[in-house]
Amino acid sequence: MGGLIKSSIARKVAMALSGLFLVFFLLQHFSINFTSVFSPETFNELSHFMGTNPVVQFALQPVLIFAVIFHFVMGFILELQNNKARAVKYAKYNGGANAPWVSRNMIYSGLVVLAFLGLHFYDFWVPEMVYKYVEFAPEDPTRYYSELLHRFESPIRTGLYVVSFVFLALHLWHGFASSFQSVGFNNKYSVAATKFAKAFSIAIPLGFVVIALVLHFNH
Protein backbone atom coordinates (compact mmCIF):
# COMPACT_ATOMS: atom_id res chain seq x y z
CA MET A 1 0.00 0.00 0.00
CA GLY A 2 2.84 2.37 0.89
CA GLY A 3 4.50 1.64 -2.44
CA LEU A 4 1.25 2.42 -4.26
CA ILE A 5 0.95 5.77 -2.48
CA LYS A 6 4.57 6.64 -3.24
CA SER A 7 4.03 5.65 -6.86
CA SER A 8 0.95 7.86 -7.06
CA ILE A 9 2.81 10.82 -5.56
CA ALA A 10 5.72 10.30 -7.94
CA ARG A 11 3.36 10.28 -10.92
CA LYS A 12 1.69 13.48 -9.75
CA VAL A 13 5.07 15.19 -9.30
CA ALA A 14 6.22 14.03 -12.74
CA MET A 15 3.00 15.24 -14.33
CA ALA A 16 3.27 18.60 -12.53
CA LEU A 17 6.87 19.09 -13.66
CA SER A 18 6.01 18.27 -17.28
CA GLY A 19 3.03 20.65 -17.01
CA LEU A 20 5.23 23.47 -15.71
CA PHE A 21 7.63 22.90 -18.60
CA LEU A 22 4.73 23.11 -21.06
CA VAL A 23 3.50 26.31 -19.40
CA PHE A 24 6.93 27.85 -19.96
CA PHE A 25 6.82 26.80 -23.62
CA LEU A 26 3.28 28.19 -23.93
CA LEU A 27 4.50 31.58 -22.72
CA GLN A 28 7.39 31.53 -25.16
CA HIS A 29 5.07 30.49 -28.01
CA PHE A 30 2.61 33.24 -27.13
CA SER A 31 5.36 35.87 -26.97
CA ILE A 32 6.47 35.09 -30.51
CA ASN A 33 2.96 34.81 -31.94
CA PHE A 34 1.83 38.04 -30.34
CA THR A 35 4.40 39.97 -32.40
CA SER A 36 2.37 39.03 -35.50
CA VAL A 37 -0.36 41.41 -34.31
CA PHE A 38 1.79 44.55 -34.41
CA SER A 39 4.96 43.65 -36.38
CA PRO A 40 4.91 40.98 -39.11
CA GLU A 41 8.61 41.69 -39.70
CA THR A 42 9.51 40.86 -36.12
CA PHE A 43 7.35 37.74 -36.27
CA ASN A 44 9.17 36.63 -39.42
CA GLU A 45 12.57 37.22 -37.82
CA LEU A 46 11.73 35.31 -34.64
CA SER A 47 10.04 32.47 -36.52
CA HIS A 48 12.98 32.18 -38.90
CA PHE A 49 15.37 31.93 -35.96
CA MET A 50 13.26 29.28 -34.23
CA GLY A 51 12.79 27.37 -37.48
CA THR A 52 16.46 27.26 -38.47
CA ASN A 53 18.35 27.21 -35.17
CA PRO A 54 19.79 23.68 -34.77
CA VAL A 55 19.54 23.74 -30.96
CA VAL A 56 15.82 24.53 -31.18
CA GLN A 57 15.14 22.07 -33.98
CA PHE A 58 17.18 19.06 -32.89
CA ALA A 59 17.35 19.43 -29.10
CA LEU A 60 14.46 21.48 -27.74
CA GLN A 61 11.81 20.36 -30.23
CA PRO A 62 12.16 16.62 -29.45
CA VAL A 63 12.08 17.42 -25.73
CA LEU A 64 8.89 19.43 -26.24
CA ILE A 65 7.19 16.64 -28.18
CA PHE A 66 8.19 14.13 -25.51
CA ALA A 67 6.87 16.43 -22.76
CA VAL A 68 3.48 16.77 -24.50
CA ILE A 69 3.12 13.00 -24.93
CA PHE A 70 4.37 12.28 -21.40
CA HIS A 71 2.05 14.83 -19.79
CA PHE A 72 -1.10 13.53 -21.44
CA VAL A 73 -0.22 9.83 -21.01
CA MET A 74 0.47 10.48 -17.32
CA GLY A 75 -2.84 12.31 -17.06
CA PHE A 76 -4.73 9.30 -18.40
CA ILE A 77 -2.84 6.95 -16.06
CA LEU A 78 -3.68 9.10 -13.04
CA GLU A 79 -7.33 9.31 -14.10
CA LEU A 80 -7.55 5.51 -14.36
CA GLN A 81 -5.78 5.16 -11.04
CA ASN A 82 -8.21 7.56 -9.35
CA ASN A 83 -11.20 5.71 -10.79
CA LYS A 84 -9.89 2.37 -9.48
CA ALA A 85 -9.23 3.91 -6.07
CA ARG A 86 -12.93 4.69 -5.67
CA ALA A 87 -13.79 1.25 -4.38
CA VAL A 88 -16.96 2.49 -2.67
CA LYS A 89 -19.63 3.77 -5.01
CA TYR A 90 -22.17 6.12 -3.48
CA ALA A 91 -25.80 6.08 -4.53
CA LYS A 92 -25.67 9.87 -4.45
CA TYR A 93 -22.60 11.96 -4.93
CA ASN A 94 -22.67 15.72 -5.09
CA GLY A 95 -19.37 16.27 -6.89
CA GLY A 96 -19.78 20.02 -7.08
CA ALA A 97 -19.90 20.23 -3.27
CA ASN A 98 -16.53 18.48 -3.00
CA ALA A 99 -14.54 19.89 -5.92
CA PRO A 100 -15.07 22.52 -8.61
CA TRP A 101 -16.25 21.45 -12.06
CA VAL A 102 -12.89 22.24 -13.67
CA SER A 103 -10.91 19.98 -11.34
CA ARG A 104 -13.42 17.12 -11.76
CA ASN A 105 -13.26 17.29 -15.56
CA MET A 106 -9.56 17.81 -16.23
CA ILE A 107 -9.53 14.68 -18.37
CA TYR A 108 -12.14 16.17 -20.73
CA SER A 109 -10.55 19.60 -21.04
CA GLY A 110 -7.26 17.76 -21.55
CA LEU A 111 -8.73 15.70 -24.39
CA VAL A 112 -9.95 18.86 -26.12
CA VAL A 113 -6.51 20.45 -25.72
CA LEU A 114 -4.91 17.27 -27.08
CA ALA A 115 -7.21 17.35 -30.12
CA PHE A 116 -6.32 21.01 -30.57
CA LEU A 117 -2.60 20.15 -30.48
CA GLY A 118 -3.25 17.58 -33.20
CA LEU A 119 -4.91 20.27 -35.32
CA HIS A 120 -2.08 22.70 -34.55
CA PHE A 121 0.57 20.15 -35.56
CA TYR A 122 -1.38 19.43 -38.75
CA ASP A 123 -1.63 23.14 -39.58
CA PHE A 124 1.92 24.21 -38.80
CA TRP A 125 4.41 21.49 -37.85
CA VAL A 126 3.59 19.00 -40.63
CA PRO A 127 3.70 21.62 -43.45
CA GLU A 128 6.99 22.90 -42.01
CA MET A 129 8.53 19.42 -42.05
CA VAL A 130 7.28 18.86 -45.61
CA TYR A 131 8.65 22.24 -46.71
CA LYS A 132 12.08 21.52 -45.25
CA TYR A 133 12.65 17.79 -45.59
CA VAL A 134 10.34 16.59 -48.38
CA GLU A 135 10.21 19.46 -50.85
CA PHE A 136 13.65 20.79 -49.82
CA ALA A 137 12.38 24.26 -50.69
CA PRO A 138 14.84 27.16 -50.36
CA GLU A 139 14.51 28.96 -47.05
CA ASP A 140 12.50 32.17 -47.24
CA PRO A 141 12.78 34.24 -44.02
CA THR A 142 9.73 36.31 -44.96
CA ARG A 143 7.26 33.44 -45.50
CA TYR A 144 6.11 32.86 -41.91
CA TYR A 145 3.61 35.69 -41.48
CA SER A 146 1.81 35.01 -44.76
CA GLU A 147 1.59 31.30 -43.86
CA LEU A 148 0.19 32.18 -40.44
CA LEU A 149 -2.32 34.58 -41.97
CA HIS A 150 -3.46 31.92 -44.41
CA ARG A 151 -4.20 29.44 -41.59
CA PHE A 152 -6.72 31.84 -40.04
CA GLU A 153 -8.52 32.75 -43.25
CA SER A 154 -11.33 30.26 -42.61
CA PRO A 155 -13.92 31.36 -40.02
CA ILE A 156 -14.51 27.69 -39.13
CA ARG A 157 -10.82 27.07 -38.46
CA THR A 158 -10.57 30.30 -36.49
CA GLY A 159 -13.63 29.31 -34.45
CA LEU A 160 -12.07 25.93 -33.65
CA TYR A 161 -8.97 27.67 -32.37
CA VAL A 162 -10.99 30.07 -30.23
CA VAL A 163 -13.00 27.24 -28.64
CA SER A 164 -9.78 25.30 -28.04
CA PHE A 165 -8.23 28.27 -26.25
CA VAL A 166 -11.27 28.45 -23.97
CA PHE A 167 -10.72 24.81 -22.99
CA LEU A 168 -7.02 25.51 -22.59
CA ALA A 169 -7.93 28.22 -20.08
CA LEU A 170 -10.14 25.77 -18.17
CA HIS A 171 -7.37 23.18 -18.13
CA LEU A 172 -4.78 25.68 -16.94
CA TRP A 173 -7.11 27.16 -14.31
CA HIS A 174 -6.85 24.05 -12.18
CA GLY A 175 -3.72 22.37 -13.57
CA PHE A 176 -1.26 25.25 -13.33
CA ALA A 177 -2.22 26.21 -9.79
CA SER A 178 -2.30 22.62 -8.50
CA SER A 179 1.12 21.89 -10.00
CA PHE A 180 2.74 24.08 -7.34
CA GLN A 181 1.17 21.93 -4.63
CA SER A 182 2.19 18.72 -6.38
CA VAL A 183 5.88 19.67 -6.36
CA GLY A 184 5.72 20.68 -2.70
CA PHE A 185 5.68 24.45 -3.12
CA ASN A 186 3.96 25.34 0.13
CA ASN A 187 5.28 28.48 1.81
CA LYS A 188 4.42 32.14 2.33
CA TYR A 189 4.52 32.69 -1.45
CA SER A 190 1.95 29.96 -2.20
CA VAL A 191 -1.03 32.33 -2.29
CA ALA A 192 0.77 34.70 -4.64
CA ALA A 193 1.82 31.78 -6.87
CA THR A 194 -1.78 30.56 -7.06
CA LYS A 195 -3.03 34.03 -7.97
CA PHE A 196 -0.36 34.30 -10.66
CA ALA A 197 -1.35 30.89 -12.05
CA LYS A 198 -5.03 31.91 -12.21
CA ALA A 199 -4.18 35.20 -13.94
CA PHE A 200 -1.91 33.39 -16.39
CA SER A 201 -4.66 30.86 -17.12
CA ILE A 202 -6.94 33.66 -18.29
CA ALA A 203 -4.50 36.10 -19.86
CA ILE A 204 -2.52 33.77 -22.13
CA PRO A 205 -5.46 31.87 -23.70
CA LEU A 206 -7.28 35.21 -24.09
CA GLY A 207 -4.20 36.58 -25.80
CA PHE A 208 -4.21 33.65 -28.23
CA VAL A 209 -7.89 34.33 -28.95
CA VAL A 210 -7.04 37.96 -29.76
CA ILE A 211 -4.24 36.84 -32.09
CA ALA A 212 -6.55 34.41 -33.92
CA LEU A 213 -9.29 37.02 -34.38
CA VAL A 214 -6.91 39.77 -35.47
CA LEU A 215 -5.30 37.51 -38.05
CA HIS A 216 -8.71 36.36 -39.30
CA PHE A 217 -10.03 39.91 -39.78
CA ASN A 218 -6.76 41.09 -41.34
CA HIS A 219 -7.57 39.28 -44.57
PDB file of C-alpha atoms in Angstrom:
ATOM      1  CA  MET A   1       0.000   0.000   0.000  1.00  0.00           C
ATOM      2  CA  GLY A   2       2.840   2.375   0.894  1.00  0.00           C
ATOM      3  CA  GLY A   3       4.504   1.643  -2.441  1.00  0.00           C
ATOM      4  CA  LEU A   4       1.249   2.423  -4.259  1.00  0.00           C
ATOM      5  CA  ILE A   5       0.951   5.769  -2.479  1.00  0.00           C
ATOM      6  CA  LYS A   6       4.569   6.638  -3.237  1.00  0.00           C
ATOM      7  CA  SER A   7       4.029   5.648  -6.862  1.00  0.00           C
ATOM      8  CA  SER A   8       0.946   7.861  -7.061  1.00  0.00           C
ATOM      9  CA  ILE A   9       2.810  10.816  -5.562  1.00  0.00           C
ATOM     10  CA  ALA A  10       5.723  10.297  -7.945  1.00  0.00           C
ATOM     11  CA  ARG A  11       3.361  10.284 -10.915  1.00  0.00           C
ATOM     12  CA  LYS A  12       1.688  13.483  -9.751  1.00  0.00           C
ATOM     13  CA  VAL A  13       5.068  15.186  -9.298  1.00  0.00           C
ATOM     14  CA  ALA A  14       6.217  14.025 -12.740  1.00  0.00           C
ATOM     15  CA  MET A  15       3.004  15.243 -14.327  1.00  0.00           C
ATOM     16  CA  ALA A  16       3.270  18.596 -12.532  1.00  0.00           C
ATOM     17  CA  LEU A  17       6.870  19.094 -13.664  1.00  0.00           C
ATOM     18  CA  SER A  18       6.008  18.270 -17.275  1.00  0.00           C
ATOM     19  CA  GLY A  19       3.034  20.650 -17.009  1.00  0.00           C
ATOM     20  CA  LEU A  20       5.227  23.473 -15.709  1.00  0.00           C
ATOM     21  CA  PHE A  21       7.626  22.900 -18.603  1.00  0.00           C
ATOM     22  CA  LEU A  22       4.733  23.106 -21.064  1.00  0.00           C
ATOM     23  CA  VAL A  23       3.500  26.315 -19.401  1.00  0.00           C
ATOM     24  CA  PHE A  24       6.932  27.850 -19.960  1.00  0.00           C
ATOM     25  CA  PHE A  25       6.818  26.800 -23.616  1.00  0.00           C
ATOM     26  CA  LEU A  26       3.284  28.188 -23.927  1.00  0.00           C
ATOM     27  CA  LEU A  27       4.500  31.580 -22.718  1.00  0.00           C
ATOM     28  CA  GLN A  28       7.390  31.532 -25.164  1.00  0.00           C
ATOM     29  CA  HIS A  29       5.073  30.492 -28.010  1.00  0.00           C
ATOM     30  CA  PHE A  30       2.614  33.239 -27.135  1.00  0.00           C
ATOM     31  CA  SER A  31       5.362  35.875 -26.965  1.00  0.00           C
ATOM     32  CA  ILE A  32       6.470  35.093 -30.512  1.00  0.00           C
ATOM     33  CA  ASN A  33       2.957  34.814 -31.938  1.00  0.00           C
ATOM     34  CA  PHE A  34       1.826  38.040 -30.340  1.00  0.00           C
ATOM     35  CA  THR A  35       4.397  39.975 -32.399  1.00  0.00           C
ATOM     36  CA  SER A  36       2.371  39.029 -35.496  1.00  0.00           C
ATOM     37  CA  VAL A  37      -0.361  41.413 -34.305  1.00  0.00           C
ATOM     38  CA  PHE A  38       1.789  44.549 -34.413  1.00  0.00           C
ATOM     39  CA  SER A  39       4.958  43.652 -36.377  1.00  0.00           C
ATOM     40  CA  PRO A  40       4.908  40.981 -39.107  1.00  0.00           C
ATOM     41  CA  GLU A  41       8.607  41.689 -39.703  1.00  0.00           C
ATOM     42  CA  THR A  42       9.508  40.855 -36.115  1.00  0.00           C
ATOM     43  CA  PHE A  43       7.352  37.741 -36.265  1.00  0.00           C
ATOM     44  CA  ASN A  44       9.167  36.628 -39.424  1.00  0.00           C
ATOM     45  CA  GLU A  45      12.571  37.216 -37.823  1.00  0.00           C
ATOM     46  CA  LEU A  46      11.727  35.306 -34.643  1.00  0.00           C
ATOM     47  CA  SER A  47      10.038  32.472 -36.521  1.00  0.00           C
ATOM     48  CA  HIS A  48      12.980  32.179 -38.905  1.00  0.00           C
ATOM     49  CA  PHE A  49      15.367  31.929 -35.957  1.00  0.00           C
ATOM     50  CA  MET A  50      13.261  29.281 -34.232  1.00  0.00           C
ATOM     51  CA  GLY A  51      12.792  27.371 -37.484  1.00  0.00           C
ATOM     52  CA  THR A  52      16.463  27.262 -38.474  1.00  0.00           C
ATOM     53  CA  ASN A  53      18.351  27.208 -35.170  1.00  0.00           C
ATOM     54  CA  PRO A  54      19.787  23.676 -34.772  1.00  0.00           C
ATOM     55  CA  VAL A  55      19.536  23.735 -30.957  1.00  0.00           C
ATOM     56  CA  VAL A  56      15.818  24.532 -31.184  1.00  0.00           C
ATOM     57  CA  GLN A  57      15.141  22.069 -33.983  1.00  0.00           C
ATOM     58  CA  PHE A  58      17.176  19.058 -32.894  1.00  0.00           C
ATOM     59  CA  ALA A  59      17.354  19.426 -29.104  1.00  0.00           C
ATOM     60  CA  LEU A  60      14.462  21.482 -27.744  1.00  0.00           C
ATOM     61  CA  GLN A  61      11.810  20.360 -30.232  1.00  0.00           C
ATOM     62  CA  PRO A  62      12.163  16.616 -29.455  1.00  0.00           C
ATOM     63  CA  VAL A  63      12.082  17.421 -25.731  1.00  0.00           C
ATOM     64  CA  LEU A  64       8.894  19.430 -26.238  1.00  0.00           C
ATOM     65  CA  ILE A  65       7.186  16.640 -28.184  1.00  0.00           C
ATOM     66  CA  PHE A  66       8.189  14.132 -25.514  1.00  0.00           C
ATOM     67  CA  ALA A  67       6.870  16.431 -22.755  1.00  0.00           C
ATOM     68  CA  VAL A  68       3.485  16.775 -24.496  1.00  0.00           C
ATOM     69  CA  ILE A  69       3.122  13.002 -24.929  1.00  0.00           C
ATOM     70  CA  PHE A  70       4.367  12.278 -21.404  1.00  0.00           C
ATOM     71  CA  HIS A  71       2.051  14.833 -19.792  1.00  0.00           C
ATOM     72  CA  PHE A  72      -1.096  13.528 -21.440  1.00  0.00           C
ATOM     73  CA  VAL A  73      -0.221   9.834 -21.011  1.00  0.00           C
ATOM     74  CA  MET A  74       0.473  10.476 -17.322  1.00  0.00           C
ATOM     75  CA  GLY A  75      -2.842  12.308 -17.056  1.00  0.00           C
ATOM     76  CA  PHE A  76      -4.728   9.295 -18.405  1.00  0.00           C
ATOM     77  CA  ILE A  77      -2.843   6.954 -16.055  1.00  0.00           C
ATOM     78  CA  LEU A  78      -3.682   9.096 -13.037  1.00  0.00           C
ATOM     79  CA  GLU A  79      -7.332   9.312 -14.104  1.00  0.00           C
ATOM     80  CA  LEU A  80      -7.553   5.511 -14.357  1.00  0.00           C
ATOM     81  CA  GLN A  81      -5.779   5.164 -11.037  1.00  0.00           C
ATOM     82  CA  ASN A  82      -8.209   7.558  -9.354  1.00  0.00           C
ATOM     83  CA  ASN A  83     -11.196   5.708 -10.786  1.00  0.00           C
ATOM     84  CA  LYS A  84      -9.889   2.370  -9.482  1.00  0.00           C
ATOM     85  CA  ALA A  85      -9.229   3.910  -6.067  1.00  0.00           C
ATOM     86  CA  ARG A  86     -12.929   4.686  -5.675  1.00  0.00           C
ATOM     87  CA  ALA A  87     -13.793   1.254  -4.377  1.00  0.00           C
ATOM     88  CA  VAL A  88     -16.956   2.488  -2.668  1.00  0.00           C
ATOM     89  CA  LYS A  89     -19.625   3.772  -5.006  1.00  0.00           C
ATOM     90  CA  TYR A  90     -22.166   6.115  -3.482  1.00  0.00           C
ATOM     91  CA  ALA A  91     -25.798   6.085  -4.528  1.00  0.00           C
ATOM     92  CA  LYS A  92     -25.668   9.866  -4.451  1.00  0.00           C
ATOM     93  CA  TYR A  93     -22.599  11.963  -4.933  1.00  0.00           C
ATOM     94  CA  ASN A  94     -22.671  15.715  -5.085  1.00  0.00           C
ATOM     95  CA  GLY A  95     -19.369  16.272  -6.888  1.00  0.00           C
ATOM     96  CA  GLY A  96     -19.783  20.015  -7.079  1.00  0.00           C
ATOM     97  CA  ALA A  97     -19.903  20.229  -3.274  1.00  0.00           C
ATOM     98  CA  ASN A  98     -16.533  18.482  -3.003  1.00  0.00           C
ATOM     99  CA  ALA A  99     -14.540  19.890  -5.916  1.00  0.00           C
ATOM    100  CA  PRO A 100     -15.069  22.515  -8.614  1.00  0.00           C
ATOM    101  CA  TRP A 101     -16.252  21.445 -12.060  1.00  0.00           C
ATOM    102  CA  VAL A 102     -12.888  22.243 -13.668  1.00  0.00           C
ATOM    103  CA  SER A 103     -10.912  19.977 -11.340  1.00  0.00           C
ATOM    104  CA  ARG A 104     -13.418  17.121 -11.763  1.00  0.00           C
ATOM    105  CA  ASN A 105     -13.259  17.290 -15.555  1.00  0.00           C
ATOM    106  CA  MET A 106      -9.564  17.805 -16.232  1.00  0.00           C
ATOM    107  CA  ILE A 107      -9.529  14.678 -18.371  1.00  0.00           C
ATOM    108  CA  TYR A 108     -12.141  16.166 -20.732  1.00  0.00           C
ATOM    109  CA  SER A 109     -10.551  19.596 -21.043  1.00  0.00           C
ATOM    110  CA  GLY A 110      -7.259  17.759 -21.550  1.00  0.00           C
ATOM    111  CA  LEU A 111      -8.728  15.699 -24.389  1.00  0.00           C
ATOM    112  CA  VAL A 112      -9.949  18.858 -26.125  1.00  0.00           C
ATOM    113  CA  VAL A 113      -6.510  20.449 -25.721  1.00  0.00           C
ATOM    114  CA  LEU A 114      -4.912  17.272 -27.083  1.00  0.00           C
ATOM    115  CA  ALA A 115      -7.211  17.353 -30.115  1.00  0.00           C
ATOM    116  CA  PHE A 116      -6.320  21.010 -30.575  1.00  0.00           C
ATOM    117  CA  LEU A 117      -2.603  20.152 -30.483  1.00  0.00           C
ATOM    118  CA  GLY A 118      -3.248  17.576 -33.198  1.00  0.00           C
ATOM    119  CA  LEU A 119      -4.906  20.269 -35.321  1.00  0.00           C
ATOM    120  CA  HIS A 120      -2.078  22.696 -34.552  1.00  0.00           C
ATOM    121  CA  PHE A 121       0.571  20.152 -35.564  1.00  0.00           C
ATOM    122  CA  TYR A 122      -1.379  19.434 -38.755  1.00  0.00           C
ATOM    123  CA  ASP A 123      -1.628  23.142 -39.578  1.00  0.00           C
ATOM    124  CA  PHE A 124       1.923  24.212 -38.796  1.00  0.00           C
ATOM    125  CA  TRP A 125       4.408  21.491 -37.849  1.00  0.00           C
ATOM    126  CA  VAL A 126       3.588  18.997 -40.630  1.00  0.00           C
ATOM    127  CA  PRO A 127       3.704  21.618 -43.450  1.00  0.00           C
ATOM    128  CA  GLU A 128       6.991  22.900 -42.006  1.00  0.00           C
ATOM    129  CA  MET A 129       8.527  19.417 -42.050  1.00  0.00           C
ATOM    130  CA  VAL A 130       7.281  18.855 -45.612  1.00  0.00           C
ATOM    131  CA  TYR A 131       8.647  22.241 -46.708  1.00  0.00           C
ATOM    132  CA  LYS A 132      12.082  21.523 -45.247  1.00  0.00           C
ATOM    133  CA  TYR A 133      12.649  17.790 -45.591  1.00  0.00           C
ATOM    134  CA  VAL A 134      10.338  16.592 -48.384  1.00  0.00           C
ATOM    135  CA  GLU A 135      10.214  19.455 -50.846  1.00  0.00           C
ATOM    136  CA  PHE A 136      13.651  20.792 -49.820  1.00  0.00           C
ATOM    137  CA  ALA A 137      12.379  24.260 -50.691  1.00  0.00           C
ATOM    138  CA  PRO A 138      14.842  27.156 -50.364  1.00  0.00           C
ATOM    139  CA  GLU A 139      14.509  28.960 -47.054  1.00  0.00           C
ATOM    140  CA  ASP A 140      12.500  32.173 -47.243  1.00  0.00           C
ATOM    141  CA  PRO A 141      12.785  34.236 -44.017  1.00  0.00           C
ATOM    142  CA  THR A 142       9.730  36.306 -44.962  1.00  0.00           C
ATOM    143  CA  ARG A 143       7.256  33.443 -45.498  1.00  0.00           C
ATOM    144  CA  TYR A 144       6.112  32.862 -41.909  1.00  0.00           C
ATOM    145  CA  TYR A 145       3.613  35.690 -41.479  1.00  0.00           C
ATOM    146  CA  SER A 146       1.812  35.005 -44.757  1.00  0.00           C
ATOM    147  CA  GLU A 147       1.589  31.304 -43.861  1.00  0.00           C
ATOM    148  CA  LEU A 148       0.186  32.180 -40.442  1.00  0.00           C
ATOM    149  CA  LEU A 149      -2.320  34.582 -41.967  1.00  0.00           C
ATOM    150  CA  HIS A 150      -3.464  31.917 -44.413  1.00  0.00           C
ATOM    151  CA  ARG A 151      -4.204  29.438 -41.594  1.00  0.00           C
ATOM    152  CA  PHE A 152      -6.721  31.837 -40.041  1.00  0.00           C
ATOM    153  CA  GLU A 153      -8.517  32.751 -43.251  1.00  0.00           C
ATOM    154  CA  SER A 154     -11.332  30.258 -42.613  1.00  0.00           C
ATOM    155  CA  PRO A 155     -13.920  31.358 -40.025  1.00  0.00           C
ATOM    156  CA  ILE A 156     -14.508  27.690 -39.126  1.00  0.00           C
ATOM    157  CA  ARG A 157     -10.820  27.066 -38.464  1.00  0.00           C
ATOM    158  CA  THR A 158     -10.569  30.304 -36.490  1.00  0.00           C
ATOM    159  CA  GLY A 159     -13.629  29.312 -34.451  1.00  0.00           C
ATOM    160  CA  LEU A 160     -12.066  25.927 -33.646  1.00  0.00           C
ATOM    161  CA  TYR A 161      -8.969  27.669 -32.373  1.00  0.00           C
ATOM    162  CA  VAL A 162     -10.993  30.075 -30.233  1.00  0.00           C
ATOM    163  CA  VAL A 163     -12.998  27.244 -28.645  1.00  0.00           C
ATOM    164  CA  SER A 164      -9.780  25.301 -28.043  1.00  0.00           C
ATOM    165  CA  PHE A 165      -8.231  28.270 -26.253  1.00  0.00           C
ATOM    166  CA  VAL A 166     -11.268  28.448 -23.966  1.00  0.00           C
ATOM    167  CA  PHE A 167     -10.721  24.810 -22.992  1.00  0.00           C
ATOM    168  CA  LEU A 168      -7.019  25.507 -22.587  1.00  0.00           C
ATOM    169  CA  ALA A 169      -7.930  28.224 -20.076  1.00  0.00           C
ATOM    170  CA  LEU A 170     -10.140  25.771 -18.174  1.00  0.00           C
ATOM    171  CA  HIS A 171      -7.373  23.179 -18.130  1.00  0.00           C
ATOM    172  CA  LEU A 172      -4.784  25.677 -16.937  1.00  0.00           C
ATOM    173  CA  TRP A 173      -7.105  27.163 -14.310  1.00  0.00           C
ATOM    174  CA  HIS A 174      -6.847  24.045 -12.175  1.00  0.00           C
ATOM    175  CA  GLY A 175      -3.721  22.366 -13.570  1.00  0.00           C
ATOM    176  CA  PHE A 176      -1.260  25.254 -13.330  1.00  0.00           C
ATOM    177  CA  ALA A 177      -2.225  26.205  -9.785  1.00  0.00           C
ATOM    178  CA  SER A 178      -2.300  22.623  -8.501  1.00  0.00           C
ATOM    179  CA  SER A 179       1.122  21.889 -10.004  1.00  0.00           C
ATOM    180  CA  PHE A 180       2.742  24.075  -7.340  1.00  0.00           C
ATOM    181  CA  GLN A 181       1.169  21.928  -4.626  1.00  0.00           C
ATOM    182  CA  SER A 182       2.186  18.716  -6.382  1.00  0.00           C
ATOM    183  CA  VAL A 183       5.876  19.672  -6.355  1.00  0.00           C
ATOM    184  CA  GLY A 184       5.716  20.679  -2.699  1.00  0.00           C
ATOM    185  CA  PHE A 185       5.683  24.446  -3.122  1.00  0.00           C
ATOM    186  CA  ASN A 186       3.964  25.342   0.135  1.00  0.00           C
ATOM    187  CA  ASN A 187       5.281  28.477   1.811  1.00  0.00           C
ATOM    188  CA  LYS A 188       4.423  32.141   2.330  1.00  0.00           C
ATOM    189  CA  TYR A 189       4.521  32.688  -1.449  1.00  0.00           C
ATOM    190  CA  SER A 190       1.952  29.957  -2.199  1.00  0.00           C
ATOM    191  CA  VAL A 191      -1.032  32.331  -2.293  1.00  0.00           C
ATOM    192  CA  ALA A 192       0.769  34.704  -4.645  1.00  0.00           C
ATOM    193  CA  ALA A 193       1.822  31.783  -6.872  1.00  0.00           C
ATOM    194  CA  THR A 194      -1.776  30.559  -7.059  1.00  0.00           C
ATOM    195  CA  LYS A 195      -3.035  34.028  -7.968  1.00  0.00           C
ATOM    196  CA  PHE A 196      -0.356  34.303 -10.661  1.00  0.00           C
ATOM    197  CA  ALA A 197      -1.355  30.894 -12.051  1.00  0.00           C
ATOM    198  CA  LYS A 198      -5.032  31.911 -12.209  1.00  0.00           C
ATOM    199  CA  ALA A 199      -4.183  35.202 -13.938  1.00  0.00           C
ATOM    200  CA  PHE A 200      -1.907  33.388 -16.393  1.00  0.00           C
ATOM    201  CA  SER A 201      -4.656  30.858 -17.118  1.00  0.00           C
ATOM    202  CA  ILE A 202      -6.944  33.658 -18.285  1.00  0.00           C
ATOM    203  CA  ALA A 203      -4.505  36.103 -19.859  1.00  0.00           C
ATOM    204  CA  ILE A 204      -2.516  33.775 -22.132  1.00  0.00           C
ATOM    205  CA  PRO A 205      -5.459  31.870 -23.697  1.00  0.00           C
ATOM    206  CA  LEU A 206      -7.282  35.208 -24.091  1.00  0.00           C
ATOM    207  CA  GLY A 207      -4.197  36.581 -25.805  1.00  0.00           C
ATOM    208  CA  PHE A 208      -4.207  33.651 -28.230  1.00  0.00           C
ATOM    209  CA  VAL A 209      -7.894  34.330 -28.952  1.00  0.00           C
ATOM    210  CA  VAL A 210      -7.044  37.959 -29.756  1.00  0.00           C
ATOM    211  CA  ILE A 211      -4.245  36.839 -32.088  1.00  0.00           C
ATOM    212  CA  ALA A 212      -6.550  34.411 -33.924  1.00  0.00           C
ATOM    213  CA  LEU A 213      -9.290  37.021 -34.384  1.00  0.00           C
ATOM    214  CA  VAL A 214      -6.906  39.774 -35.475  1.00  0.00           C
ATOM    215  CA  LEU A 215      -5.304  37.509 -38.050  1.00  0.00           C
ATOM    216  CA  HIS A 216      -8.714  36.363 -39.299  1.00  0.00           C
ATOM    217  CA  PHE A 217     -10.034  39.909 -39.776  1.00  0.00           C
ATOM    218  CA  ASN A 218      -6.763  41.090 -41.337  1.00  0.00           C
ATOM    219  CA  HIS A 219      -7.573  39.279 -44.570  1.00  0.00           C
TER     220      HIS A 219
END
